[in-house]
Amino acid sequence: MKGRFIVFEGIDGAGKSTQIEKLRQKLVNEGRRVFITAEPTASVTGGILRDALSGNYARTASELAAMFLSDRVFHNVNPNTGIKQALEKGFDVVSDRYYYSSFAYQGLDSDINWVIDMNLNCPDIRKPDLCIFLDLDADKSKERIDTNRATVEIFEHSSLLDKIRRKFFDVFSMLKDENIEIIDASGTVDEVALKIAAAVDKLPKEE
Ligand code: TYD
């Protein structure tokens, strides 16, 4: 049995971590094995990215796009922690962010077509079976960030979050061959989890 590759996207504060955990429980209850992963990864490049995201070291959008690309190749092919090996072992892989984030976040200040092309044309970057976009307006996201976090990252400001949210929608209208489900994330945790479960249930169980 081959696993399914599911990606969660959304602006910061949309509730990805909570919903990823809910989906993990649902899939495990159905007897599936689940591998949870995230970007940036624990690679060396991932560390440099986290430093840039915290605002410690300023990077241009193109530098960030190139580093996220490199980190994403690592994320796919690493023989111990990578997406490819987990899918081949039959795990459902659930990733907190993937290339859609590069398109929306780096697409704002770099060349979006360049960012899209280098990701979609890279032979070692796999296309997800499903992208779940948790949609929450920027003010509500910012409220959640301020309640839940001690430190604020470079993108976590309300006006910027609104621009990024709109960029995600531009990106989705440009991508014709991707399976993207936009889910209203303003309800309760259980309401949102039910909608996600319905989207995941549409995926084939075996490949
Ligand atoms: P996030 O999921 O918010 O991690 P955490 O909540 O643990 O800090 O991701 C970190 C940030 O990285 C987020 O602001 C979005 C940004 N990002 C990009 O700008 N480009 C990308 O390609 C990815 C994967 C993330």
PDB file of C-alpha atoms and ligand atoms in Angstrom:
ATOM      1  CA  MET A   1       0.000   0.000   0.000  1.00  0.00           C
ATOM      2  CA  LYS A   2       1.251   3.478  -0.845  1.00  0.00           C
ATOM      3  CA  GLY A   3       0.567   6.396   1.440  1.00  0.00           C
ATOM      4  CA  ARG A   4      -1.196   9.610   0.483  1.00  0.00           C
ATOM      5  CA  PHE A   5       0.593  12.967   0.574  1.00  0.00           C
ATOM      6  CA  ILE A   6      -1.487  15.709   2.198  1.00  0.00           C
ATOM      7  CA  VAL A   7      -0.315  19.295   2.690  1.00  0.00           C
ATOM      8  CA  PHE A   8      -1.768  21.914   5.033  1.00  0.00           C
ATOM      9  CA  GLU A   9      -1.487  25.563   4.086  1.00  0.00           C
ATOM     10  CA  GLY A  10      -2.828  28.797   5.465  1.00  0.00           C
ATOM     11  CA  ILE A  11      -1.604  32.128   6.744  1.00  0.00           C
ATOM     12  CA  ASP A  12       0.150  32.119  10.109  1.00  0.00           C
ATOM     13  CA  GLY A  13      -2.415  31.572  12.875  1.00  0.00           C
ATOM     14  CA  ALA A  14      -5.017  29.783  10.713  1.00  0.00           C
ATOM     15  CA  GLY A  15      -4.893  26.703  12.954  1.00  0.00           C
ATOM     16  CA  LYS A  16      -2.755  24.270  10.965  1.00  0.00           C
ATOM     17  CA  SER A  17      -1.002  22.595  13.924  1.00  0.00           C
ATOM     18  CA  THR A  18      -4.280  21.891  15.759  1.00  0.00           C
ATOM     19  CA  GLN A  19      -5.973  20.508  12.666  1.00  0.00           C
ATOM     20  CA  ILE A  20      -2.976  18.398  11.651  1.00  0.00           C
ATOM     21  CA  GLU A  21      -3.159  16.706  15.056  1.00  0.00           C
ATOM     22  CA  LYS A  22      -6.929  16.133  14.640  1.00  0.00           C
ATOM     23  CA  LEU A  23      -6.358  14.576  11.210  1.00  0.00           C
ATOM     24  CA  ARG A  24      -3.554  12.410  12.574  1.00  0.00           C
ATOM     25  CA  GLN A  25      -5.937  11.019  15.226  1.00  0.00           C
ATOM     26  CA  LYS A  26      -8.652  10.354  12.635  1.00  0.00           C
ATOM     27  CA  LEU A  27      -6.297   8.501  10.293  1.00  0.00           C
ATOM     28  CA  VAL A  28      -4.728   6.454  13.101  1.00  0.00           C
ATOM     29  CA  ASN A  29      -8.238   5.496  14.286  1.00  0.00           C
ATOM     30  CA  GLU A  30      -8.866   4.172  10.776  1.00  0.00           C
ATOM     31  CA  GLY A  31      -5.788   1.969  11.109  1.00  0.00           C
ATOM     32  CA  ARG A  32      -3.508   4.037   8.900  1.00  0.00           C
ATOM     33  CA  ARG A  33       0.106   4.883   9.688  1.00  0.00           C
ATOM     34  CA  VAL A  34       0.790   8.611   9.643  1.00  0.00           C
ATOM     35  CA  PHE A  35       4.009  10.566   9.217  1.00  0.00           C
ATOM     36  CA  ILE A  36       3.751  14.224  10.273  1.00  0.00           C
ATOM     37  CA  THR A  37       6.305  16.622   8.873  1.00  0.00           C
ATOM     38  CA  ALA A  38       6.821  20.369   8.339  1.00  0.00           C
ATOM     39  CA  GLU A  39       8.706  23.066   6.482  1.00  0.00           C
ATOM     40  CA  PRO A  40      11.154  24.549   7.161  1.00  0.00           C
ATOM     41  CA  THR A  41      12.723  21.183   8.042  1.00  0.00           C
ATOM     42  CA  ALA A  42      15.488  20.303  10.489  1.00  0.00           C
ATOM     43  CA  SER A  43      18.117  20.567   7.707  1.00  0.00           C
ATOM     44  CA  VAL A  44      20.995  23.053   7.879  1.00  0.00           C
ATOM     45  CA  THR A  45      19.131  25.247   5.384  1.00  0.00           C
ATOM     46  CA  GLY A  46      16.018  24.930   7.558  1.00  0.00           C
ATOM     47  CA  GLY A  47      18.025  26.388  10.452  1.00  0.00           C
ATOM     48  CA  ILE A  48      19.177  29.329   8.322  1.00  0.00           C
ATOM     49  CA  LEU A  49      15.559  29.868   7.251  1.00  0.00           C
ATOM     50  CA  ARG A  50      14.301  29.939  10.838  1.00  0.00           C
ATOM     51  CA  ASP A  51      16.956  32.501  11.679  1.00  0.00           C
ATOM     52  CA  ALA A  52      15.752  34.667   8.783  1.00  0.00           C
ATOM     53  CA  LEU A  53      12.070  34.193   9.732  1.00  0.00           C
ATOM     54  CA  SER A  54      12.729  35.332  13.290  1.00  0.00           C
ATOM     55  CA  GLY A  55      14.128  38.584  11.881  1.00  0.00           C
ATOM     56  CA  ASN A  56      17.676  37.926  13.133  1.00  0.00           C
ATOM     57  CA  TYR A  57      19.152  38.022   9.652  1.00  0.00           C
ATOM     58  CA  ALA A  58      17.503  39.867   6.763  1.00  0.00           C
ATOM     59  CA  ARG A  59      17.209  37.933   3.471  1.00  0.00           C
ATOM     60  CA  THR A  60      15.689  38.966   0.157  1.00  0.00           C
ATOM     61  CA  ALA A  61      12.579  37.155  -1.098  1.00  0.00           C
ATOM     62  CA  SER A  62      14.679  35.505  -3.828  1.00  0.00           C
ATOM     63  CA  GLU A  63      17.204  34.217  -1.280  1.00  0.00           C
ATOM     64  CA  LEU A  64      14.320  32.839   0.791  1.00  0.00           C
ATOM     65  CA  ALA A  65      12.715  31.230  -2.276  1.00  0.00           C
ATOM     66  CA  ALA A  66      16.003  29.521  -3.223  1.00  0.00           C
ATOM     67  CA  MET A  67      16.608  28.301   0.332  1.00  0.00           C
ATOM     68  CA  PHE A  68      13.053  27.007   0.719  1.00  0.00           C
ATOM     69  CA  LEU A  69      13.553  25.171  -2.606  1.00  0.00           C
ATOM     70  CA  SER A  70      16.747  23.537  -1.344  1.00  0.00           C
ATOM     71  CA  ASP A  71      15.089  22.653   1.968  1.00  0.00           C
ATOM     72  CA  ARG A  72      12.115  21.174   0.075  1.00  0.00           C
ATOM     73  CA  VAL A  73      14.350  18.900  -2.012  1.00  0.00           C
ATOM     74  CA  PHE A  74      15.912  17.671   1.247  1.00  0.00           C
ATOM     75  CA  HIS A  75      12.379  17.271   2.644  1.00  0.00           C
ATOM     76  CA  ASN A  76      11.490  14.976  -0.266  1.00  0.00           C
ATOM     77  CA  VAL A  77      14.593  12.846  -0.637  1.00  0.00           C
ATOM     78  CA  ASN A  78      16.171  12.479   2.808  1.00  0.00           C
ATOM     79  CA  PRO A  79      16.464   8.698   3.290  1.00  0.00           C
ATOM     80  CA  ASN A  80      15.533   8.802   7.003  1.00  0.00           C
ATOM     81  CA  THR A  81      13.065  11.636   7.420  1.00  0.00           C
ATOM     82  CA  GLY A  82      11.965  12.389   3.849  1.00  0.00           C
ATOM     83  CA  ILE A  83       8.507  12.361   2.269  1.00  0.00           C
ATOM     84  CA  LYS A  84       9.446   9.826  -0.438  1.00  0.00           C
ATOM     85  CA  GLN A  85      10.682   7.117   1.907  1.00  0.00           C
ATOM     86  CA  ALA A  86       7.650   7.526   4.195  1.00  0.00           C
ATOM     87  CA  LEU A  87       5.161   7.238   1.320  1.00  0.00           C
ATOM     88  CA  GLU A  88       6.971   4.178  -0.011  1.00  0.00           C
ATOM     89  CA  LYS A  89       6.701   2.531   3.413  1.00  0.00           C
ATOM     90  CA  GLY A  90       2.935   3.093   3.271  1.00  0.00           C
ATOM     91  CA  PHE A  91       2.638   6.058   5.628  1.00  0.00           C
ATOM     92  CA  ASP A  92       0.178   8.843   4.933  1.00  0.00           C
ATOM     93  CA  VAL A  93       2.390  11.926   4.968  1.00  0.00           C
ATOM     94  CA  VAL A  94       0.937  15.170   6.345  1.00  0.00           C
ATOM     95  CA  SER A  95       3.091  18.260   5.873  1.00  0.00           C
ATOM     96  CA  ASP A  96       2.656  21.576   7.652  1.00  0.00           C
ATOM     97  CA  ARG A  97       3.355  23.837   4.633  1.00  0.00           C
ATOM     98  CA  TYR A  98       4.872  23.081   1.212  1.00  0.00           C
ATOM     99  CA  TYR A  99       5.491  24.855  -2.098  1.00  0.00           C
ATOM    100  CA  TYR A 100       2.214  26.806  -2.029  1.00  0.00           C
ATOM    101  CA  SER A 101       3.750  28.815   0.857  1.00  0.00           C
ATOM    102  CA  SER A 102       6.744  29.733  -1.307  1.00  0.00           C
ATOM    103  CA  PHE A 103       4.377  30.882  -4.071  1.00  0.00           C
ATOM    104  CA  ALA A 104       2.337  33.077  -1.712  1.00  0.00           C
ATOM    105  CA  TYR A 105       5.027  34.393   0.680  1.00  0.00           C
ATOM    106  CA  GLN A 106       8.012  34.733  -1.679  1.00  0.00           C
ATOM    107  CA  GLY A 107       5.722  35.444  -4.657  1.00  0.00           C
ATOM    108  CA  LEU A 108       4.904  38.781  -3.047  1.00  0.00           C
ATOM    109  CA  ASP A 109       8.409  40.244  -3.442  1.00  0.00           C
ATOM    110  CA  SER A 110      10.215  37.967  -5.880  1.00  0.00           C
ATOM    111  CA  ASP A 111       9.093  36.786  -9.353  1.00  0.00           C
ATOM    112  CA  ILE A 112       6.160  34.473  -8.700  1.00  0.00           C
ATOM    113  CA  ASN A 113       6.514  32.643 -12.032  1.00  0.00           C
ATOM    114  CA  TRP A 114      10.168  31.882 -11.288  1.00  0.00           C
ATOM    115  CA  VAL A 115       9.237  30.559  -7.844  1.00  0.00           C
ATOM    116  CA  ILE A 116       6.427  28.414  -9.274  1.00  0.00           C
ATOM    117  CA  ASP A 117       8.505  27.083 -12.174  1.00  0.00           C
ATOM    118  CA  MET A 118      11.530  26.028 -10.138  1.00  0.00           C
ATOM    119  CA  ASN A 119       9.348  24.159  -7.663  1.00  0.00           C
ATOM    120  CA  LEU A 120       6.944  22.505 -10.100  1.00  0.00           C
ATOM    121  CA  ASN A 121       9.706  21.571 -12.554  1.00  0.00           C
ATOM    122  CA  CYS A 122      12.065  20.113  -9.969  1.00  0.00           C
ATOM    123  CA  PRO A 123      12.188  16.329 -10.457  1.00  0.00           C
ATOM    124  CA  ASP A 124      12.705  15.729  -6.722  1.00  0.00           C
ATOM    125  CA  ILE A 125       9.756  17.789  -5.515  1.00  0.00           C
ATOM    126  CA  ARG A 126       6.632  15.636  -5.431  1.00  0.00           C
ATOM    127  CA  LYS A 127       3.143  16.969  -6.147  1.00  0.00           C
ATOM    128  CA  PRO A 128       0.789  16.490  -3.162  1.00  0.00           C
ATOM    129  CA  ASP A 129      -2.347  14.353  -3.528  1.00  0.00           C
ATOM    130  CA  LEU A 130      -4.261  17.048  -1.651  1.00  0.00           C
ATOM    131  CA  CYS A 131      -3.619  20.580  -0.394  1.00  0.00           C
ATOM    132  CA  ILE A 132      -5.909  21.756   2.393  1.00  0.00           C
ATOM    133  CA  PHE A 133      -5.957  25.534   2.660  1.00  0.00           C
ATOM    134  CA  LEU A 134      -7.270  26.682   6.030  1.00  0.00           C
ATOM    135  CA  ASP A 135      -8.820  30.029   5.291  1.00  0.00           C
ATOM    136  CA  LEU A 136      -9.057  32.580   8.061  1.00  0.00           C
ATOM    137  CA  ASP A 137      -9.133  36.355   7.756  1.00  0.00           C
ATOM    138  CA  ALA A 138      -5.996  38.223   8.761  1.00  0.00           C
ATOM    139  CA  ASP A 139      -7.423  39.897  11.881  1.00  0.00           C
ATOM    140  CA  LYS A 140      -8.642  36.596  13.367  1.00  0.00           C
ATOM    141  CA  SER A 141      -5.306  34.935  12.546  1.00  0.00           C
ATOM    142  CA  LYS A 142      -3.408  37.742  14.201  1.00  0.00           C
ATOM    143  CA  GLU A 143      -5.597  37.393  17.322  1.00  0.00           C
ATOM    144  CA  ARG A 144      -4.720  33.681  17.492  1.00  0.00           C
ATOM    145  CA  ILE A 145      -0.994  34.386  16.994  1.00  0.00           C
ATOM    146  CA  ASP A 146      -0.997  36.992  19.770  1.00  0.00           C
ATOM    147  CA  THR A 147      -2.805  34.660  22.196  1.00  0.00           C
ATOM    148  CA  ASN A 148      -0.704  31.574  21.486  1.00  0.00           C
ATOM    149  CA  ARG A 149       2.857  32.709  20.819  1.00  0.00           C
ATOM    150  CA  ALA A 150       5.631  34.341  22.805  1.00  0.00           C
ATOM    151  CA  THR A 151       7.532  35.619  19.755  1.00  0.00           C
ATOM    152  CA  VAL A 152       6.295  37.053  16.466  1.00  0.00           C
ATOM    153  CA  GLU A 153       7.925  36.165  13.126  1.00  0.00           C
ATOM    154  CA  ILE A 154       8.574  38.508  10.200  1.00  0.00           C
ATOM    155  CA  PHE A 155       5.360  37.651   8.314  1.00  0.00           C
ATOM    156  CA  GLU A 156       3.072  37.715  11.355  1.00  0.00           C
ATOM    157  CA  HIS A 157       1.657  41.237  11.023  1.00  0.00           C
ATOM    158  CA  SER A 158      -2.005  41.770  10.190  1.00  0.00           C
ATOM    159  CA  SER A 159      -1.659  43.886   7.012  1.00  0.00           C
ATOM    160  CA  LEU A 160       0.977  41.537   5.608  1.00  0.00           C
ATOM    161  CA  LEU A 161      -1.098  38.464   6.511  1.00  0.00           C
ATOM    162  CA  ASP A 162      -3.993  39.925   4.525  1.00  0.00           C
ATOM    163  CA  LYS A 163      -1.733  40.416   1.471  1.00  0.00           C
ATOM    164  CA  ILE A 164      -0.408  36.860   1.806  1.00  0.00           C
ATOM    165  CA  ARG A 165      -3.932  35.455   2.107  1.00  0.00           C
ATOM    166  CA  ARG A 166      -4.924  37.223  -1.115  1.00  0.00           C
ATOM    167  CA  LYS A 167      -1.727  35.969  -2.769  1.00  0.00           C
ATOM    168  CA  PHE A 168      -2.679  32.387  -1.876  1.00  0.00           C
ATOM    169  CA  PHE A 169      -5.957  32.868  -3.755  1.00  0.00           C
ATOM    170  CA  ASP A 170      -4.101  34.311  -6.797  1.00  0.00           C
ATOM    171  CA  VAL A 171      -1.783  31.313  -6.694  1.00  0.00           C
ATOM    172  CA  PHE A 172      -4.645  28.797  -6.525  1.00  0.00           C
ATOM    173  CA  SER A 173      -6.265  30.369  -9.589  1.00  0.00           C
ATOM    174  CA  MET A 174      -2.945  29.979 -11.466  1.00  0.00           C
ATOM    175  CA  LEU A 175      -2.484  26.284 -10.583  1.00  0.00           C
ATOM    176  CA  LYS A 176      -4.694  24.115 -12.739  1.00  0.00           C
ATOM    177  CA  ASP A 177      -3.295  20.645 -12.032  1.00  0.00           C
ATOM    178  CA  GLU A 178      -3.386  20.668  -8.250  1.00  0.00           C
ATOM    179  CA  ASN A 179      -6.010  19.212  -5.908  1.00  0.00           C
ATOM    180  CA  ILE A 180      -6.742  22.119  -3.556  1.00  0.00           C
ATOM    181  CA  GLU A 181      -9.560  22.276  -0.987  1.00  0.00           C
ATOM    182  CA  ILE A 182     -10.226  25.690   0.538  1.00  0.00           C
ATOM    183  CA  ILE A 183     -11.721  25.234   3.988  1.00  0.00           C
ATOM    184  CA  ASP A 184     -13.311  27.949   6.111  1.00  0.00           C
ATOM    185  CA  ALA A 185     -11.253  27.850   9.319  1.00  0.00           C
ATOM    186  CA  SER A 186     -13.368  30.300  11.333  1.00  0.00           C
ATOM    187  CA  GLY A 187     -15.544  27.626  13.014  1.00  0.00           C
ATOM    188  CA  THR A 188     -14.819  25.561  16.111  1.00  0.00           C
ATOM    189  CA  VAL A 189     -11.942  23.074  16.052  1.00  0.00           C
ATOM    190  CA  ASP A 190     -14.410  20.186  15.611  1.00  0.00           C
ATOM    191  CA  GLU A 191     -16.392  21.898  12.839  1.00  0.00           C
ATOM    192  CA  VAL A 192     -13.221  22.574  10.857  1.00  0.00           C
ATOM    193  CA  ALA A 193     -11.927  19.034  11.519  1.00  0.00           C
ATOM    194  CA  LEU A 194     -15.137  17.557  10.044  1.00  0.00           C
ATOM    195  CA  LYS A 195     -14.700  19.545   6.832  1.00  0.00           C
ATOM    196  CA  ILE A 196     -11.072  18.412   6.549  1.00  0.00           C
ATOM    197  CA  ALA A 197     -12.086  14.799   7.172  1.00  0.00           C
ATOM    198  CA  ALA A 198     -14.616  15.009   4.319  1.00  0.00           C
ATOM    199  CA  ALA A 199     -11.931  16.320   1.942  1.00  0.00           C
ATOM    200  CA  VAL A 200      -9.448  13.598   2.936  1.00  0.00           C
ATOM    201  CA  ASP A 201     -12.109  10.870   2.633  1.00  0.00           C
ATOM    202  CA  LYS A 202     -12.409  11.714  -1.078  1.00  0.00           C
ATOM    203  CA  LEU A 203      -8.816  10.526  -1.666  1.00  0.00           C
ATOM    204  CA  PRO A 204      -8.303   6.971  -2.871  1.00  0.00           C
ATOM    205  CA  LYS A 205      -7.267   4.676   0.010  1.00  0.00           C
ATOM    206  CA  GLU A 206      -4.839   2.530  -1.980  1.00  0.00           C
ATOM    207  CA  GLU A 207      -2.677   3.286  -4.984  1.00  0.00           C
TER     208      GLU A 207
HETATM  209  P1  TYD B   1       4.982  28.200  10.237  1.00  0.00           P
HETATM  210  O1  TYD B   1       4.180  27.087   9.721  1.00  0.00           O
HETATM  211  O2  TYD B   1       4.276  29.453  10.609  1.00  0.00           O
HETATM  212  O3  TYD B   1       5.849  27.702  11.466  1.00  0.00           O
HETATM  213  P2  TYD B   1       5.726  28.155  12.983  1.00  0.00           P
HETATM  214  O4  TYD B   1       4.289  28.468  13.249  1.00  0.00           O
HETATM  215  O5  TYD B   1       6.202  26.957  13.744  1.00  0.00           O
HETATM  216  O6  TYD B   1       6.594  29.356  13.137  1.00  0.00           O
HETATM  217  O7  TYD B   1       6.060  28.523   9.085  1.00  0.00           O
HETATM  218  C1  TYD B   1       7.089  29.418   9.259  1.00  0.00           C
HETATM  219  C2  TYD B   1       7.040  30.594   8.314  1.00  0.00           C
HETATM  220  O8  TYD B   1       7.699  30.283   7.090  1.00  0.00           O
HETATM  221  C3  TYD B   1       5.686  31.148   7.934  1.00  0.00           C
HETATM  222  O9  TYD B   1       5.650  32.531   8.230  1.00  0.00           O
HETATM  223  C4  TYD B   1       5.617  30.996   6.436  1.00  0.00           C
HETATM  224  C5  TYD B   1       7.043  30.937   6.018  1.00  0.00           C
HETATM  225  N1  TYD B   1       7.302  30.170   4.774  1.00  0.00           N
HETATM  226  C6  TYD B   1       7.662  30.855   3.626  1.00  0.00           C
HETATM  227  O10 TYD B   1       7.774  32.085   3.624  1.00  0.00           O
HETATM  228  N2  TYD B   1       7.929  30.149   2.470  1.00  0.00           N
HETATM  229  C7  TYD B   1       7.835  28.793   2.412  1.00  0.00           C
HETATM  230  O11 TYD B   1       8.088  28.171   1.347  1.00  0.00           O
HETATM  231  C8  TYD B   1       7.447  28.086   3.623  1.00  0.00           C
HETATM  232  C9  TYD B   1       7.357  26.583   3.607  1.00  0.00           C
HETATM  233  C10 TYD B   1       7.187  28.824   4.776  1.00  0.00           C
END
